[in-house]
Amino acid sequence: MDTLQVLMEWSPWLLQGTIYTLGLVLLSLALGLAFGLPMALGQVYGSRPARYCIGAYVWFFRGLPVLVLLFLFYFGIFPSLNLDIPVFFIGVVVLGLRGAAYQAEIFRGAIQSIPDGQMLAARSLGMSQWQAIGSVILPQALLIALPGWSNEYPEVLTETSVCYAIGVLELLTRASQIVAETYIAMPIYVSVAILYILLNYAGMQALHGLERRVMVPGFAQVTS
Amino acid sequence: MHTKGDIILRVEGLSKSFGSLQVLRDISFTVRKGETKCFIGPSGTGKSTLLRCINQLTVPDSGRVFLFDQEVTNAGPRINELRQRMGMVFQNFNLFDHLTARKNVEIALLRVKRMEASAAREKAGFELRRVGLEDKADQYPAQLSGGQAQRVSIARALAMDPDVMLFDEPTSALDPELTGEVLEVIKGLARDGMTMLIVTHEMGFALSVADEILFMENGQIAERGTPEELMTNPGFDRTRRFIGRIRDFTRAPGEG
């Protein structure tokens, strides 16, 4: 019964960690979207220098291990800028900027998969290039990208655990603190695993729900 | 036959090459209000490129296009305003796949003409009725047959109230039994006095709807004349031979 008591006692601490983890996921996905979508448009429609810069960005952020990026920002970039921001936000920035590189590639592929005829038809009606992108290309690209984009959620969710390394008080950090305090390891880590799975399940349900809501005939349908 | 109205479109010396391949060589013609011109000829002779050079979806290497007295070539940003007045219908329909038939017709009215939502809806309803598809207004392109999709795309172009309609092989992507419904709509437009340039391989249709037929070969207008002239006068051998070949080719086995 000792174990159960310990779990009960520490459960608020773990739940707070869950909220931190969820916050890391949602904020870094949002940051990734805010940067990734414009980068994808730049990759497809931008000038040569713009495409080159975006390509370099994607190459950099996809080419380094998350942990290395995290240390670079934690020990290097933020201190050198004299920015004293909470480690939580360092985690959000690193996961978000890295996610932006992946999301840019997802959206670029979706945009490029749209037949040229869609742009031609839009332009033939008198739309400017940006009107055509906004009214015709982007809405279709988002529908095409959604199933692939949904992969980013479990990807980033599991990635958040590296924030342990810089002491963000997310799920894994708090769990290891409890273990250090109580010397009970397995039940704690099993609880952590269950919480990750629940977060994953809830997020995927929400994304599938979104897919069902927005999909139209002719675009990929959710199976199940 | 040329008892139509004023000249509204003028094409002067259009040329276009793709790499070393010259697809258009010094093409010139004028189009009067209410006139229907059909462009026929072998594949790869530049008919579709010609239409696209008229509304600048393809930029010609040289030559000029005028809509009334406004130059369409070298128009700069004004091209968006000029394109609204030249409706285009594509071989592959190019309906916006994420929008219902009604929204396909509405979207440029809303975004380009900045119409009120209610006015745009009314206009879309009117144009869909005109092509006989008001009952399909809420269907998505994936739910329409090819013939229906092409009629929606005609409605989409008509909704902008264009001065001239450009049809780029409007029935070439359709199953044979679906071409009739599209051709009927186009014939209706001709009767209503719409000015039209039509690239087509449907010879019977071209002969019945055109005020003038332009036979293109190797990027040039090889022969041109009214359907009557082409079929009766001497001196139109190439056109007649071409029409004969197409007819032999498309006639169903056993039909004669």
Coordinates of N, CA, C and O in Angstrom, one line a residue, chain A residues 60-187:
Chain A
F60 N 19.3 23.2 -41.1 CA 19.9 23.4 -39.8 C 19.1 22.7 -38.7 O 19.6 21.9 -37.9
F61 N 17.8 23.1 -38.7 CA 17.0 22.6 -37.6 C 16.6 21.1 -37.7 O 16.2 20.5 -36.7
R62 N 16.6 20.6 -38.9 CA 16.4 19.2 -39.0 C 17.6 18.4 -38.9 O 17.6 17.1 -38.7
G63 N 18.8 19.0 -39.0 CA 20.0 18.3 -39.0 C 20.7 18.1 -37.7 O 21.6 17.3 -37.6
L64 N 20.2 18.8 -36.6 CA 20.8 18.6 -35.3 C 19.8 17.9 -34.4 O 18.6 18.1 -34.4
P65 N 20.4 17.1 -33.5 CA 19.6 16.4 -32.5 C 18.9 17.5 -31.6 O 19.5 18.5 -31.4
V66 N 17.7 17.1 -31.1 CA 17.0 18.1 -30.3 C 17.8 18.5 -29.1 O 17.8 19.7 -28.7
L67 N 18.4 17.6 -28.5 CA 19.2 17.8 -27.3 C 20.3 18.8 -27.6 O 20.5 19.8 -26.8
V68 N 20.9 18.7 -28.7 CA 22.0 19.6 -29.0 C 21.4 21.0 -29.2 O 22.0 22.0 -28.8
L69 N 20.3 21.1 -29.9 CA 19.7 22.4 -30.1 C 19.3 23.0 -28.8 O 19.5 24.2 -28.6
L70 N 18.8 22.2 -27.9 CA 18.3 22.7 -26.6 C 19.5 23.3 -25.9 O 19.5 24.4 -25.3
F71 N 20.7 22.6 -25.9 CA 21.9 23.1 -25.2 C 22.4 24.3 -25.8 O 22.8 25.2 -25.2
L72 N 22.4 24.3 -27.2 CA 22.9 25.5 -27.9 C 22.1 26.8 -27.5 O 22.6 27.8 -27.2
F73 N 20.8 26.6 -27.4 CA 19.9 27.8 -27.0 C 20.1 28.1 -25.5 O 20.1 29.2 -25.1
Y74 N 20.1 27.0 -24.7 CA 20.1 27.2 -23.2 C 21.4 27.8 -22.7 O 21.5 28.7 -21.9
F75 N 22.5 27.2 -23.2 CA 23.8 27.7 -22.8 C 24.4 28.8 -23.6 O 25.3 29.6 -23.2
G76 N 24.0 28.9 -24.9 CA 24.6 29.8 -25.8 C 23.8 31.0 -26.2 O 24.1 32.1 -25.8
I77 N 22.7 30.7 -26.9 CA 22.0 31.8 -27.6 C 21.3 32.7 -26.6 O 21.5 33.9 -26.7
F78 N 20.5 32.1 -25.7 CA 19.8 33.0 -24.8 C 20.7 33.8 -23.9 O 20.5 35.0 -23.7
P79 N 21.7 33.1 -23.2 CA 22.6 33.9 -22.4 C 23.3 35.0 -23.1 O 23.5 36.1 -22.6
S80 N 23.8 34.7 -24.3 CA 24.6 35.7 -25.1 C 23.7 36.9 -25.5 O 24.2 38.0 -25.7
L81 N 22.4 36.7 -25.6 CA 21.5 37.8 -25.8 C 21.1 38.5 -24.6 O 20.2 39.4 -24.6
N82 N 21.6 38.0 -23.4 CA 21.2 38.5 -22.1 C 19.7 38.4 -21.9 O 19.1 39.3 -21.3
L83 N 19.1 37.4 -22.4 CA 17.7 37.1 -22.3 C 17.5 36.2 -21.1 O 18.0 35.1 -21.1
D84 N 16.9 36.7 -20.1 CA 16.6 35.8 -18.9 C 15.2 35.4 -18.9 O 14.3 36.0 -18.3
I85 N 14.9 34.4 -19.8 CA 13.5 33.9 -19.8 C 13.4 32.5 -19.2 O 14.4 31.8 -19.1
P86 N 12.2 32.2 -18.7 CA 12.0 30.9 -18.0 C 12.4 29.8 -18.9 O 12.2 29.8 -20.1
V87 N 13.0 28.7 -18.3 CA 13.4 27.6 -19.2 C 12.2 27.0 -19.9 O 12.4 26.4 -21.0
F88 N 11.0 27.1 -19.4 CA 9.8 26.6 -20.1 C 9.8 27.2 -21.5 O 9.5 26.5 -22.5
F89 N 10.0 28.5 -21.6 CA 9.9 29.1 -22.9 C 11.1 28.8 -23.8 O 11.0 28.9 -25.0
I90 N 12.3 28.6 -23.2 CA 13.4 28.1 -24.0 C 13.0 26.8 -24.7 O 13.2 26.6 -25.9
G91 N 12.3 25.9 -23.9 CA 11.8 24.7 -24.5 C 10.9 24.9 -25.6 O 11.0 24.3 -26.7
V92 N 9.9 25.8 -25.4 CA 8.9 26.1 -26.4 C 9.6 26.7 -27.7 O 9.3 26.2 -28.8
V93 N 10.6 27.6 -27.5 CA 11.3 28.1 -28.7 C 12.0 27.1 -29.5 O 11.9 27.0 -30.7
V94 N 12.8 26.2 -28.8 CA 13.6 25.2 -29.5 C 12.7 24.2 -30.2 O 12.8 23.9 -31.4
L95 N 11.7 23.7 -29.5 CA 10.8 22.7 -30.1 C 10.0 23.4 -31.2 O 9.7 22.8 -32.3
G96 N 9.6 24.6 -31.0 CA 8.8 25.3 -32.0 C 9.6 25.6 -33.3 O 9.1 25.4 -34.4
L97 N 10.8 26.1 -33.1 CA 11.7 26.4 -34.3 C 12.0 25.1 -35.0 O 12.1 25.1 -36.3
R98 N 12.3 24.1 -34.3 CA 12.6 22.8 -34.9 C 11.3 22.3 -35.6 O 11.4 21.9 -36.8
G99 N 10.2 22.4 -34.9 CA 8.9 21.9 -35.6 C 8.6 22.7 -36.8 O 8.1 22.2 -37.8
A100 N 9.0 24.0 -36.8 CA 8.7 24.9 -38.0 C 9.4 24.3 -39.2 O 8.8 24.3 -40.3
A101 N 10.6 23.8 -39.0 CA 11.3 23.2 -40.2 C 10.6 22.0 -40.7 O 10.4 21.9 -41.9
Y102 N 10.1 21.1 -39.8 CA 9.4 20.0 -40.3 C 8.0 20.4 -40.9 O 7.6 19.9 -41.9
Q103 N 7.3 21.3 -40.2 CA 6.0 21.7 -40.8 C 6.2 22.4 -42.1 O 5.3 22.3 -43.0
A104 N 7.2 23.2 -42.3 CA 7.5 23.8 -43.6 C 7.5 22.8 -44.7 O 7.0 23.0 -45.8
E105 N 8.2 21.7 -44.4 CA 8.3 20.6 -45.4 C 7.0 20.0 -45.7 O 6.6 19.6 -46.8
I106 N 6.2 19.8 -44.6 CA 4.8 19.2 -44.8 C 4.0 20.1 -45.7 O 3.4 19.6 -46.7
F107 N 4.0 21.4 -45.4 CA 3.1 22.3 -46.2 C 3.7 22.5 -47.6 O 2.9 22.7 -48.5
R108 N 5.0 22.5 -47.7 CA 5.6 22.7 -49.0 C 5.1 21.5 -50.0 O 4.7 21.8 -51.1
G109 N 5.2 20.3 -49.4 CA 4.8 19.2 -50.2 C 3.3 19.3 -50.6 O 2.9 19.0 -51.7
A110 N 2.5 19.7 -49.7 CA 1.1 19.9 -49.9 C 0.8 20.9 -51.0 O 0.0 20.7 -51.9
I111 N 1.5 22.1 -50.9 CA 1.3 23.1 -51.9 C 1.7 22.7 -53.2 O 1.0 22.9 -54.2
Q112 N 2.8 22.0 -53.3 CA 3.4 21.5 -54.6 C 2.5 20.4 -55.2 O 2.6 20.2 -56.4
S113 N 1.7 19.7 -54.4 CA 0.9 18.7 -54.9 C -0.3 19.2 -55.6 O -1.0 18.4 -56.3
I114 N -0.6 20.5 -55.5 CA -1.8 21.0 -56.1 C -1.6 21.3 -57.6 O -0.6 21.9 -57.9
P115 N -2.4 20.7 -58.4 CA -2.2 20.9 -59.9 C -2.1 22.4 -60.3 O -2.8 23.2 -59.8
D116 N -1.2 22.6 -61.3 CA -1.0 24.0 -61.8 C -2.3 24.6 -62.3 O -2.5 25.8 -62.2
G117 N -3.2 23.8 -62.8 CA -4.5 24.3 -63.3 C -5.3 25.1 -62.3 O -6.0 26.0 -62.7
Q118 N -5.1 24.8 -61.0 CA -5.9 25.6 -60.0 C -5.4 27.0 -60.0 O -6.2 28.0 -59.9
M119 N -4.1 27.2 -60.0 CA -3.6 28.6 -60.1 C -4.0 29.3 -61.4 O -4.4 30.4 -61.4
L120 N -3.9 28.6 -62.5 CA -4.3 29.1 -63.8 C -5.7 29.6 -63.8 O -6.0 30.7 -64.2
A121 N -6.6 28.7 -63.3 CA -8.0 29.1 -63.2 C -8.2 30.3 -62.4 O -9.0 31.2 -62.7
A122 N -7.6 30.4 -61.2 CA -7.7 31.5 -60.3 C -7.3 32.8 -61.0 O -7.9 33.8 -61.0
R123 N -6.1 32.7 -61.7 CA -5.6 33.9 -62.3 C -6.5 34.3 -63.5 O -6.6 35.5 -63.8
S124 N -7.0 33.3 -64.2 CA -7.9 33.6 -65.4 C -9.1 34.4 -64.9 O -9.7 35.1 -65.7
L125 N -9.5 34.3 -63.6 CA -10.7 35.0 -63.1 C -10.3 36.4 -62.7 O -11.2 37.1 -62.2
G126 N -9.0 36.7 -62.8 CA -8.6 38.1 -62.4 C -8.0 38.2 -61.0 O -7.8 39.3 -60.5
M127 N -7.8 37.0 -60.3 CA -7.2 37.1 -59.0 C -5.7 37.4 -59.2 O -5.0 36.9 -60.1
S128 N -5.1 38.2 -58.2 CA -3.7 38.3 -58.2 C -3.1 37.0 -57.7 O -3.8 36.2 -57.2
Q129 N -1.8 36.9 -57.8 CA -1.2 35.7 -57.3 C -1.5 35.5 -55.8 O -1.8 34.3 -55.4
W130 N -1.4 36.5 -55.0 CA -1.6 36.3 -53.6 C -3.1 36.0 -53.3 O -3.4 35.3 -52.3
Q131 N -4.0 36.6 -54.0 CA -5.4 36.3 -53.9 C -5.6 34.8 -54.2 O -6.4 34.1 -53.5
A132 N -5.0 34.4 -55.3 CA -5.1 32.9 -55.6 C -4.6 32.0 -54.6 O -5.2 31.0 -54.2
I133 N -3.4 32.4 -54.0 CA -2.8 31.6 -53.0 C -3.8 31.5 -51.8 O -4.1 30.5 -51.2
G134 N -4.3 32.7 -51.4 CA -5.2 32.8 -50.2 C -6.5 32.1 -50.4 O -7.0 31.4 -49.4
S135 N -7.1 32.2 -51.5 CA -8.5 31.7 -51.7 C -8.5 30.3 -52.3 O -9.5 29.6 -52.1
V136 N -7.5 29.9 -53.0 CA -7.5 28.6 -53.7 C -6.4 27.6 -53.3 O -6.7 26.5 -52.9
I137 N -5.2 28.1 -53.3 CA -4.1 27.2 -53.1 C -4.0 26.8 -51.6 O -4.0 25.6 -51.3
L138 N -4.0 27.8 -50.7 CA -3.8 27.5 -49.3 C -4.9 26.6 -48.7 O -4.6 25.7 -48.0
P139 N -6.1 27.0 -48.9 CA -7.2 26.1 -48.3 C -7.1 24.7 -48.8 O -7.2 23.8 -47.9
Q140 N -6.7 24.4 -50.0 CA -6.5 23.1 -50.5 C -5.3 22.4 -49.9 O -5.3 21.3 -49.5
A141 N -4.2 23.2 -49.8 CA -3.0 22.7 -49.2 C -3.2 22.3 -47.8 O -2.7 21.2 -47.3
L142 N -4.0 23.1 -47.0 CA -4.2 22.7 -45.6 C -5.0 21.4 -45.5 O -4.7 20.6 -44.6
L143 N -6.0 21.2 -46.4 CA -6.7 20.0 -46.3 C -5.8 18.8 -46.7 O -5.9 17.7 -46.0
I144 N -4.9 19.0 -47.6 CA -4.0 17.9 -48.0 C -3.0 17.6 -46.9 O -2.7 16.5 -46.6
A145 N -2.6 18.7 -46.3 CA -1.5 18.6 -45.3 C -2.0 18.0 -43.9 O -1.2 17.4 -43.2
L146 N -3.3 18.2 -43.7 CA -3.8 17.9 -42.3 C -3.4 16.5 -41.8 O -2.9 16.3 -40.7
P147 N -3.7 15.4 -42.6 CA -3.3 14.1 -42.1 C -1.8 13.9 -41.7 O -1.5 13.4 -40.7
G148 N -1.0 14.5 -42.6 CA 0.5 14.4 -42.3 C 0.9 15.3 -41.2 O 1.7 14.9 -40.3
W149 N 0.2 16.5 -41.1 CA 0.5 17.4 -40.0 C 0.2 16.8 -38.7 O 0.8 17.0 -37.7
S150 N -0.9 16.0 -38.7 CA -1.3 15.3 -37.4 C -0.2 14.5 -36.8 O -0.2 14.3 -35.6
N151 N 0.7 14.0 -37.6 CA 1.9 13.3 -37.1 C 2.8 14.1 -36.2 O 3.5 13.6 -35.4
E152 N 2.7 15.4 -36.4 CA 3.6 16.3 -35.6 C 3.2 16.3 -34.1 O 4.0 16.5 -33.3
Y153 N 1.9 16.0 -33.9 CA 1.5 16.1 -32.5 C 2.2 15.0 -31.6 O 2.9 15.3 -30.6
P154 N 2.1 13.7 -32.0 CA 2.8 12.7 -31.1 C 4.3 12.9 -31.2 O 5.0 12.6 -30.3
E155 N 4.8 13.4 -32.4 CA 6.2 13.6 -32.5 C 6.7 14.6 -31.5 O 7.7 14.4 -30.8
V156 N 6.0 15.8 -31.5 CA 6.5 16.8 -30.6 C 6.2 16.5 -29.1 O 7.0 16.8 -28.2
L157 N 5.0 15.8 -28.9 CA 4.7 15.3 -27.6 C 5.8 14.5 -26.9 O 6.3 14.8 -25.8
T158 N 6.3 13.5 -27.7 CA 7.4 12.7 -27.1 C 8.7 13.4 -27.0 O 9.5 13.2 -26.1
E159 N 8.9 14.4 -28.0 CA 10.1 15.2 -27.9 C 10.2 16.1 -26.7 O 11.3 16.4 -26.3
T160 N 9.0 16.5 -26.1 CA 9.1 17.4 -25.0 C 9.9 16.9 -23.8 O 10.4 17.7 -23.0
S161 N 10.0 15.6 -23.8 CA 10.7 15.0 -22.6 C 12.2 15.4 -22.5 O 12.8 15.3 -21.5
V162 N 12.7 15.8 -23.7 CA 14.1 16.2 -23.6 C 14.3 17.5 -22.8 O 15.4 17.8 -22.4
C163 N 13.2 18.2 -22.6 CA 13.3 19.5 -21.8 C 13.7 19.2 -20.4 O 14.1 20.1 -19.6
Y164 N 13.6 17.9 -20.0 CA 14.1 17.4 -18.8 C 15.6 17.9 -18.6 O 16.0 18.3 -17.5
A165 N 16.3 17.9 -19.7 CA 17.8 18.2 -19.6 C 18.1 19.6 -19.2 O 19.1 19.9 -18.7
I166 N 17.1 20.5 -19.4 CA 17.4 21.9 -19.0 C 16.5 22.3 -17.8 O 16.4 23.4 -17.4
G167 N 15.8 21.2 -17.2 CA 15.1 21.4 -16.0 C 13.7 22.1 -16.1 O 13.2 22.7 -15.2
V168 N 13.1 22.0 -17.3 CA 11.7 22.4 -17.4 C 10.8 21.5 -16.6 O 11.0 20.3 -16.6
L169 N 9.9 22.0 -15.8 CA 9.2 21.2 -14.8 C 8.1 20.5 -15.6 O 6.9 20.6 -15.2
E170 N 8.4 19.7 -16.6 CA 7.4 19.0 -17.3 C 7.3 17.6 -16.7 O 7.9 17.3 -15.7
L171 N 6.5 16.7 -17.3 CA 6.2 15.4 -16.8 C 7.4 14.6 -16.3 O 7.5 14.1 -15.2
L172 N 8.3 14.4 -17.2 CA 9.5 13.6 -16.9 C 10.4 14.1 -15.8 O 10.8 13.4 -14.9
T173 N 10.6 15.4 -15.9 CA 11.4 16.1 -14.8 C 10.8 15.9 -13.4 O 11.5 15.5 -12.5
R174 N 9.5 16.1 -13.4 CA 8.8 15.9 -12.1 C 8.9 14.5 -11.6 O 9.0 14.2 -10.4
A175 N 8.7 13.6 -12.6 CA 8.7 12.2 -12.2 C 10.1 11.8 -11.6 O 10.1 11.1 -10.6
S176 N 11.1 12.3 -12.3 CA 12.5 11.9 -11.8 C 12.7 12.5 -10.4 O 13.4 12.0 -9.6
Q177 N 12.1 13.7 -10.2 CA 12.3 14.3 -8.8 C 11.6 13.4 -7.8 O 12.1 13.2 -6.7
I178 N 10.4 12.9 -8.1 CA 9.7 12.1 -7.2 C 10.5 10.8 -6.9 O 10.6 10.4 -5.7
V179 N 11.1 10.3 -8.0 CA 11.9 9.0 -7.8 C 13.0 9.3 -6.9 O 13.4 8.6 -6.0
A180 N 13.7 10.5 -7.1 CA 14.8 10.8 -6.2 C 14.4 11.0 -4.8 O 15.1 10.7 -3.9
E181 N 13.2 11.5 -4.6 CA 12.7 11.7 -3.2 C 12.3 10.4 -2.6 O 12.5 10.3 -1.4
T182 N 11.6 9.5 -3.3 CA 10.9 8.4 -2.7 C 11.6 7.1 -2.9 O 11.3 6.1 -2.3
Y183 N 12.5 7.0 -3.9 CA 13.2 5.8 -4.3 C 12.2 4.7 -4.8 O 12.5 3.6 -4.9
I184 N 11.0 5.2 -5.3 CA 10.1 4.3 -5.9 C 10.2 4.6 -7.4 O 9.7 5.7 -7.8
A185 N 10.7 3.7 -8.2 CA 10.9 4.1 -9.6 C 9.8 3.6 -10.6 O 9.1 4.4 -11.2
M186 N 9.7 2.3 -10.6 CA 8.8 1.7 -11.7 C 7.4 2.3 -11.6 O 6.8 2.7 -12.7
P187 N 6.7 2.3 -10.5 CA 5.3 2.8 -10.5 C 5.2 4.2 -11.0 O 4.3 4.6 -11.7

